[in-house]
XYZ file of C-alpha atoms in Angstrom:
226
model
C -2.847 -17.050 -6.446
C -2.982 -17.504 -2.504
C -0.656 -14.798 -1.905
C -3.091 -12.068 -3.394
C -1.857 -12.046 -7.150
C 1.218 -10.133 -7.328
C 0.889 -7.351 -10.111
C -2.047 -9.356 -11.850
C -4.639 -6.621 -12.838
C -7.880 -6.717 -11.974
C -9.854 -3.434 -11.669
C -7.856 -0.892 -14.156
C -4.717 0.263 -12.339
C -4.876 -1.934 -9.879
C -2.704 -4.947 -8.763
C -2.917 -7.508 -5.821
C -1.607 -6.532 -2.576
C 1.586 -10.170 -2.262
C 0.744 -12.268 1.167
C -2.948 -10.303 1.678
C -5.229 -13.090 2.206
C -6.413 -15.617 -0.673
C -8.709 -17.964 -0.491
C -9.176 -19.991 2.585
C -8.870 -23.499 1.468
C -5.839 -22.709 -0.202
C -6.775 -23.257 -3.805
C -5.264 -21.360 -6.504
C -8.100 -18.964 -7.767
C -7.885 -15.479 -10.037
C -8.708 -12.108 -8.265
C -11.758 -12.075 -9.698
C -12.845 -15.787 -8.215
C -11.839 -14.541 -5.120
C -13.859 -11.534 -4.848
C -16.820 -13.882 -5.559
C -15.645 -16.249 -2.615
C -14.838 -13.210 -0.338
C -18.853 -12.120 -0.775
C -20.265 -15.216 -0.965
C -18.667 -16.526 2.960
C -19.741 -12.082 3.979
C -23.555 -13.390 2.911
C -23.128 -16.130 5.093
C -21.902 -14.408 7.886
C -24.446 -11.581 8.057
C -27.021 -14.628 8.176
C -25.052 -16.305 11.168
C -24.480 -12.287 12.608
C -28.100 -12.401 11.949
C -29.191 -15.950 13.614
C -27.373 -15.611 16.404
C -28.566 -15.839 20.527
C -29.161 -13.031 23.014
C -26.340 -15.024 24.693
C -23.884 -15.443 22.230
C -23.956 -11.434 21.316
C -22.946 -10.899 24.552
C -19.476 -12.534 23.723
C -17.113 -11.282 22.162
C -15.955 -12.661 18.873
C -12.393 -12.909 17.490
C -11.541 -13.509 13.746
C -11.749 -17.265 14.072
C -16.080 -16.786 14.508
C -16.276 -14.767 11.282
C -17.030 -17.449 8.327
C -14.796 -14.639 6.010
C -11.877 -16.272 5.555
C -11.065 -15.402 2.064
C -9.254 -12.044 2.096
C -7.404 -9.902 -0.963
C -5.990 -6.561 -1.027
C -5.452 -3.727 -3.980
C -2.826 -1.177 -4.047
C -3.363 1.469 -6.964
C -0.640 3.990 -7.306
C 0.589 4.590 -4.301
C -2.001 6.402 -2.881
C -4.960 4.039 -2.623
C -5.614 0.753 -0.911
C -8.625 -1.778 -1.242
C -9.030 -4.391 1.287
C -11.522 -7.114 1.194
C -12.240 -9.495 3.565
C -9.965 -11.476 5.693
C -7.050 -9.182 5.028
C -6.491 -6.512 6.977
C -2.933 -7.784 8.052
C -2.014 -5.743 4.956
C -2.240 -2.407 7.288
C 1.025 -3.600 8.914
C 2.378 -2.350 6.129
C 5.091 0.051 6.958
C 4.974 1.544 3.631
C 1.621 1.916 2.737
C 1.483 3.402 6.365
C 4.186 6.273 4.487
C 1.853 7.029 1.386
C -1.552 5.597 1.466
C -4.185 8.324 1.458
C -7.486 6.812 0.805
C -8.346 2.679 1.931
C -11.406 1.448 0.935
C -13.022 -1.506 2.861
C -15.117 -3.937 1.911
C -16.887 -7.282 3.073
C -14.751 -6.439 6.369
C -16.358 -6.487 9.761
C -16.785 -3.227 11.274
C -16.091 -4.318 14.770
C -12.766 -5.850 13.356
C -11.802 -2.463 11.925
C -11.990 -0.641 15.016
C -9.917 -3.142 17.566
C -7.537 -2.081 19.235
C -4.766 -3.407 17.378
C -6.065 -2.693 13.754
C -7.047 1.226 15.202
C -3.449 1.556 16.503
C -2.462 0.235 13.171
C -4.450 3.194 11.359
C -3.213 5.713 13.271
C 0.526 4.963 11.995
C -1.050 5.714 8.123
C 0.710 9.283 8.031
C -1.216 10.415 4.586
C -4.409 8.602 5.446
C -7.379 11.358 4.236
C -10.420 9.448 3.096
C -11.897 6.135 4.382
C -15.006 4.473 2.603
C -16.735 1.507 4.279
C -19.004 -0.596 2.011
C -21.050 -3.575 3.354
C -18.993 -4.030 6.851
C -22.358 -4.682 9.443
C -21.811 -0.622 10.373
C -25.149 -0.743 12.551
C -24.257 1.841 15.778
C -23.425 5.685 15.682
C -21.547 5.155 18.462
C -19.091 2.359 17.087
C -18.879 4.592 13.951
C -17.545 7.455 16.447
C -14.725 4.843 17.284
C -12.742 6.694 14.049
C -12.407 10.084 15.764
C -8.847 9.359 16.890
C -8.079 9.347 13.231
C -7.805 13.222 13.524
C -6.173 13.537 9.491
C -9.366 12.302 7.925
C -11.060 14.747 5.492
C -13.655 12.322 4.190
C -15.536 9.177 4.824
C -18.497 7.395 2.698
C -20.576 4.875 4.148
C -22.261 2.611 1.473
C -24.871 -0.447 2.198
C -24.504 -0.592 5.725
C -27.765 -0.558 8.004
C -26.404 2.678 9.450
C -26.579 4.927 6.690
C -30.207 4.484 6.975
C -30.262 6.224 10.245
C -32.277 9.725 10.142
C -29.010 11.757 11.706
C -26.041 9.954 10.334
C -24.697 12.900 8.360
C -25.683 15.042 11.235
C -23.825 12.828 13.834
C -20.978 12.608 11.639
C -20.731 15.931 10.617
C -20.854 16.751 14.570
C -18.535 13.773 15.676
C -15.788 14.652 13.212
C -15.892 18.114 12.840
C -12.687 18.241 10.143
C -14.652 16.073 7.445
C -14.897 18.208 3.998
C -16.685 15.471 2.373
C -19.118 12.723 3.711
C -20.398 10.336 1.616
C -18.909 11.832 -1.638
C -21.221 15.025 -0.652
C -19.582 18.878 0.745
C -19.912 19.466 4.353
C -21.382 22.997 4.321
C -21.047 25.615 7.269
C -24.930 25.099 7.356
C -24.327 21.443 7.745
C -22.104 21.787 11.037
C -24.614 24.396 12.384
C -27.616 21.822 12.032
C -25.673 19.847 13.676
C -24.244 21.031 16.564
C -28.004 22.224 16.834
C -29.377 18.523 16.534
C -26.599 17.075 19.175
C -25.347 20.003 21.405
C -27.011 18.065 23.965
C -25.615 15.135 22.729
C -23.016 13.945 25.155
C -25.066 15.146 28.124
C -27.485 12.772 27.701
C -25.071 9.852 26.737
C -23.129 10.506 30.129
C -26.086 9.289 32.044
C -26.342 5.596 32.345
C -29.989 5.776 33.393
C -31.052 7.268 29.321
C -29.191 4.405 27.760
C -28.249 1.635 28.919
C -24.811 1.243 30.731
C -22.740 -0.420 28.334
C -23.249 2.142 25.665
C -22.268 4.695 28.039
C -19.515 2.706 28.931
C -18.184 2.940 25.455
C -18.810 6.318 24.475
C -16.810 7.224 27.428
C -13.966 4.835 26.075
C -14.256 6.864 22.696
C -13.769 10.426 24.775
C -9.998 9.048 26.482
């Protein structure tokens, strides 16, 4: 129902996160409708992402922009979270912040993720070793960089999202987050970090002047270093 489904099943072992989302015009729907609505409203917000102005990307956007609305959370075990959509009031949690090791995100705006409130909120997740992002409009290195405060992460997979199509993602994240085992379900090697300290040794040098790129993305890589 609208509160996320209780213990109804959906994926084996799994069962629905109470008060995480549901669908936004309040219907009663099962899990399953729900993940349907939940990617059908993310299709039609990656074509408004998509559509919109020189102007309007300049402003900042707050949930109420984002034609999500729909949200729904998993737990399995105790160990494992799934959040889709419009529900990522579920990592107020206080005890999934105790045991959760692993959340999964999906159909979530990256930008959303990586607020300030919902970063804060990450950093309270004691356990938290392994995040996977799949289709959250992950298009900059730099935003992606935004994680390194989560200093307990051993792995992190990045599935259908324009940046994994970048020729040094691994490299940049290898370099970025140098305690990752595991990136994108693959070993980080000692010939991995090598290659990359190689490839970006020179990395923040060049990011610290303005004139290379342009201000504002210095501006927040220097955000990411305090």
């Amino acid at each position: 129902g609208k509160d996320g489904g209780g213990a109804e099943k959906s994926e084996e072992g799994r069962s629905g996160v109470d008060g995480a989302g549901g669908g936004a015009n309040g219907e009663d729907v099962t899990q399953d409708e729900l993940l349907l609505l939940i990617k059908e409203e993310w299709g039609k917000e990656m074509e408004r992402v998509k559509m919109k102005s020189h102007e309007e990307k300049k402003r900042k956007e707050t949930y109420h922009d984002c034609l999500v609305q729909s949200g729904h959370a998993e737990i399995e075990g105790t160990t494992s979270l799934f959040i889709y959509g419009n529900a990522l009031q579920v990592l107020k949690n206080p005890e999934f912040q105790e045991t959760i090791e692993e959340i999964f995100f999906q159909y979530v705006r990256f930008d959303f993720i990586i607020n300030h409130s919902n970063l804060a909120r990450l950093k309270l997740f004691k356990e938290l070793r392994k995040l996977t992002f799949k289709e959250s409009n992950i298009h900059s290195l730099i935003s992606l960089s935004k994680l390194e405060s989560l200093s307990g992460l051993t792995s992190l997979n990045v599935d259908a999202n324009p940046i994994v199509d970048a020729v040094l993602f691994r490299s940049f994240v290898v370099y970025r987050f140098p305690h990752l085992v595991e990136v994108n379900e693959k070993e980080v090697t000692d010939f991995d970090r090598m290659t990359a300290r190689k490839q970006f040794q020179y990395f923040d040098k060049i990011l610290s002047n303005p004139n290379i790129f342009t201000l504002k993305l210095a501006k927040s890589h220097q955000q990411t270093k305090t």
